[in-house]
Amino acid sequence: MNTQTLQNQHLQVEYTTDALRIMGLSLPGKSNLLADLSDAPPLQTPYGDFHFRGGHRLWHAPEAMPRTYIPDAELTITELPDGLFLELATEPGTGIRKQIRIQLASHRPSLTLTHILSNEGLWPVELSPWAITQLRLGGTVILPMPVGNTDSAGLLHNRQISLWPYTRFNDPRVRWDDEFVLLQADPLVPPFKIGYFNRDGWMAYWLDGVLFRKTFAIRLGLPHPDNNCNAEVYCNDKFVELESLAPLTHLAPGESIDHIETWDVFDGMNSLPEILQNALSISG
């Protein structure tokens, strides 16, 4: 796996030159926040071996075999004034082309990722851009939960959660609270996965005094994958994932759709209660 580095005085980003992956994210003098799975065995598919690698990747939902696990094709890298444009060749079988534009902020440890899916096939495809960030274990995932009424009388539901077959309600890593769900990313099995419609448009991971937060647009009233989830978290004994999803779209041949995330990294975050208190003002 070959990598190069994009950096400024605030942030360092490591990316692969032979696959569509961001493998490193770190503040100056700090450890990489992202998980490295370069030693993980490949998954065999009809299109060749899929390598998990780790880090950040772009998929299209809903998840299915082999559609989701088509190996990365040839990668083209274009330098931009404030970042990079990464583009894969069109996927065999699906006709989908994946692209990621990386833009570093000039004044703070932040970057913007524009994930693009283009249909270069012969027929429409229903899909959702799916941005997946794999992080090192040992930290705490912070998921803001909807609070308050959704109707004036308070009679209608305000939360809907999707659980996967292997998820346990009594998983010791999880703390279910009213304003936040917290997941301690410990190396346990079976895996844990939760999905929901995140009305706050952000989720975060606290590790070694550093807070990683990804924000994304909220698309109310549009269908999303996995029983209307725009945010999902997966944790196993190797890594933890923060995942955001755009609405499901019928993408016609020649059309493209994008999904934008903003990543912010905060140093000196040494108290989880203080982080949660400040996060309440973000959640509004």
C-alpha positions in Angstrom: 0.0 0.0 0.0 1.6 3.3 -1.2 0.7 6.5 0.5 1.4 10.2 0.3 0.7 13.1 2.7 -1.4 16.3 2.3 -0.8 18.7 5.1 -0.7 22.3 6.4 0.2 23.8 9.8 -3.0 22.5 11.3 -3.6 19.0 10.0 -2.0 16.1 8.3 -3.9 13.7 6.0 -2.4 10.6 4.5 -3.9 9.0 1.4 -3.2 6.0 -0.7 -2.1 6.3 -4.3 -3.4 2.9 -5.4 -6.9 2.9 -3.8 -9.6 5.4 -2.9 -8.7 5.6 0.8 -7.7 8.2 3.4 -5.4 6.3 5.7 -4.2 9.0 8.1 -5.6 12.0 10.1 -3.6 13.6 12.7 -2.8 16.9 14.5 0.8 18.0 14.5 2.7 15.8 17.0 -0.3 13.6 17.6 -1.1 10.0 16.7 -3.1 8.9 13.7 -6.8 8.7 14.6 -7.7 6.3 11.8 -7.6 2.5 11.9 -5.0 0.6 9.8 -6.3 -2.7 8.5 -3.6 -3.2 5.9 -2.8 -6.7 7.4 -6.4 -7.8 7.2 -7.0 -10.7 4.8 -8.8 -9.8 1.6 -12.4 -10.8 0.9 -12.9 -12.8 -2.3 -15.5 -11.5 -4.8 -16.4 -12.4 -8.4 -14.6 -9.2 -9.3 -11.3 -10.0 -7.5 -10.0 -9.6 -3.9 -11.5 -6.7 -1.9 -9.0 -5.2 0.6 -10.4 -3.4 3.6 -7.2 -1.4 4.2 -8.8 0.8 7.0 -9.1 4.6 7.1 -11.9 6.4 5.2 -13.7 5.1 2.1 -16.7 5.8 -0.1 -19.3 3.1 -0.7 -22.8 3.1 -2.1 -25.7 1.7 -0.1 -27.7 -0.4 0.5 -25.0 -3.0 1.3 -25.0 -6.1 -0.8 -22.6 -8.8 -2.0 -20.8 -8.4 -4.4 -22.0 -5.0 -5.3 -20.6 -3.2 -2.3 -17.3 -5.1 -2.3 -16.1 -4.4 -5.8 -12.3 -3.8 -5.6 -11.0 -0.3 -6.3 -10.1 0.2 -9.9 -7.3 2.5 -11.3 -7.0 5.7 -9.3 -6.3 9.2 -10.7 -5.0 11.9 -8.4 -5.3 15.6 -9.3 -3.7 18.3 -7.1 -5.9 21.3 -6.2 -4.9 24.7 -4.7 -6.3 23.6 -1.3 -6.3 19.8 -1.6 -6.8 16.9 -3.9 -9.3 15.3 -6.3 -9.2 11.5 -6.1 -11.1 9.5 -8.9 -11.5 5.8 -9.5 -12.1 4.2 -12.8 -15.7 3.1 -13.4 -16.6 0.0 -11.4 -17.3 -3.2 -13.4 -20.7 -4.6 -12.8 -22.3 -1.5 -11.4 -21.2 1.2 -13.8 -20.6 3.6 -10.9 -17.6 5.9 -10.7 -16.4 7.1 -7.2 -14.7 10.4 -6.5 -13.6 12.3 -3.4 -12.5 15.9 -3.3 -10.4 16.7 -0.2 -10.1 20.4 0.8 -8.0 21.5 3.8 -9.1 24.6 5.7 -6.4 27.2 5.9 -7.1 28.6 9.4 -8.0 25.6 11.6 -7.7 21.8 11.8 -10.6 21.0 9.5 -11.2 19.6 6.1 -14.1 19.1 3.7 -14.7 15.9 1.8 -17.0 15.9 -1.2 -18.0 12.4 -2.1 -19.3 11.9 -5.6 -21.0 9.0 -7.3 -21.6 9.0 -11.0 -23.7 6.5 -13.1 -21.7 5.7 -16.2 -23.8 2.6 -16.9 -26.7 1.9 -19.2 -29.6 1.9 -16.7 -30.8 3.8 -13.6 -29.4 2.7 -10.3 -30.9 3.3 -6.9 -28.2 4.1 -4.4 -27.0 6.2 -1.5 -23.6 7.8 -1.1 -22.1 6.2 2.0 -19.1 7.8 3.7 -17.3 5.4 6.2 -14.6 6.4 8.6 -12.7 3.7 10.5 -11.0 4.8 13.7 -8.7 3.3 16.2 -10.2 1.6 19.2 -10.0 2.9 22.7 -12.1 6.0 22.5 -15.8 7.0 22.9 -18.3 7.5 20.2 -20.8 10.4 20.8 -24.2 10.2 19.0 -26.6 13.1 19.6 -30.2 11.9 20.0 -33.4 13.7 19.0 -35.0 15.3 22.0 -38.3 17.2 22.3 -41.7 16.9 20.6 -42.2 16.3 16.9 -45.7 17.6 17.1 -47.3 20.2 19.3 -49.1 17.7 21.5 -46.1 15.4 22.0 -48.1 12.4 20.8 -45.8 11.2 17.9 -42.5 9.4 18.1 -39.3 11.3 17.9 -36.7 8.5 17.6 -36.3 5.4 15.4 -33.3 3.1 15.7 -32.2 0.3 13.4 -30.3 -2.7 14.9 -28.4 -5.4 13.1 -28.8 -9.1 13.8 -25.6 -9.4 15.8 -26.3 -6.3 17.9 -27.1 -6.9 21.6 -29.2 -4.4 23.6 -27.1 -5.3 26.7 -23.7 -4.8 25.0 -21.4 -3.5 27.8 -19.9 -0.9 25.5 -23.1 1.1 25.1 -24.7 3.7 27.3 -28.2 4.6 26.3 -29.1 8.1 27.5 -31.8 10.6 26.5 -29.6 13.2 24.9 -26.7 11.0 23.7 -25.9 7.4 23.0 -22.3 6.7 24.0 -20.3 3.7 22.7 -17.0 2.8 24.3 -14.9 1.4 21.4 -13.4 -1.7 23.1 -12.2 -4.8 21.2 -15.2 -7.1 21.9 -17.3 -9.6 19.9 -19.9 -9.9 18.6 -19.9 -6.6 16.7 -22.3 -3.8 17.5 -24.1 -1.7 15.0 -26.7 1.0 15.4 -28.3 3.3 12.8 -30.8 6.1 13.1 -31.9 9.4 11.5 -29.6 12.0 13.0 -31.4 15.3 13.1 -28.3 17.2 14.4 -26.1 16.3 11.5 -23.0 15.4 13.4 -21.3 12.6 15.3 -18.0 12.5 17.1 -15.2 10.3 18.5 -13.1 11.1 21.6 -9.7 9.5 21.8 -6.6 10.3 23.7 -7.7 13.9 24.5 -8.6 14.6 20.8 -12.1 15.0 19.5 -12.9 14.1 15.9 -16.3 15.4 14.6 -17.9 14.8 11.3 -20.8 16.9 10.1 -23.1 16.4 7.2 -26.3 17.8 5.6 -29.7 16.7 7.1 -32.2 15.8 4.3 -35.6 15.7 6.0 -38.5 14.0 4.3 -36.3 11.9 1.9 -35.9 8.1 2.1 -32.6 6.8 3.4 -31.2 3.2 3.5 -31.5 0.8 6.4 -35.0 1.9 7.6 -34.3 5.6 7.1 -30.8 6.0 8.6 -28.5 8.9 7.8 -26.0 7.9 10.5 -24.6 4.6 11.6 -21.9 3.3 13.9 -20.2 -0.1 13.8 -17.7 -1.5 16.3 -15.9 -4.8 16.4 -12.6 -6.1 17.9 -10.4 -4.3 15.3 -11.9 -0.8 14.7 -14.9 1.5 15.1 -16.7 3.1 12.2 -18.6 6.4 11.9 -20.8 6.3 8.8 -23.0 9.0 7.2 -25.4 8.3 4.4 -27.2 10.6 1.9 -30.8 9.9 0.7 -31.5 7.1 -1.6 -31.5 8.3 -5.2 -32.6 6.9 -8.6 -29.5 7.9 -10.5 -30.0 7.9 -14.2 -27.2 7.2 -16.7 -25.0 10.3 -17.0 -26.1 11.7 -13.6 -24.0 12.3 -10.5 -24.8 12.8 -6.8 -22.6 14.2 -4.0 -22.4 13.9 -0.3 -20.4 16.4 1.7 -18.8 15.8 5.1 -16.8 18.4 7.2 -14.2 17.0 9.6 -13.1 19.0 12.6 -10.4 17.9 15.0 -10.1 19.5 18.5 -7.1 19.1 20.8 -7.0 19.3 24.6 -10.4 17.7 25.1 -9.7 15.9 28.4 -13.2 15.7 30.0 -16.0 13.8 28.5 -18.7 15.5 30.7 -17.4 18.9 29.4 -17.5 17.7 25.8 -21.1 16.6 26.2 -22.1 19.8 27.9 -20.6 21.8 25.0 -22.2 19.4 22.5 -25.7 20.3 23.8 -25.2 23.8 22.4 -24.2 22.3 19.0 -27.3 20.1 19.1 -29.5 23.1 19.8 
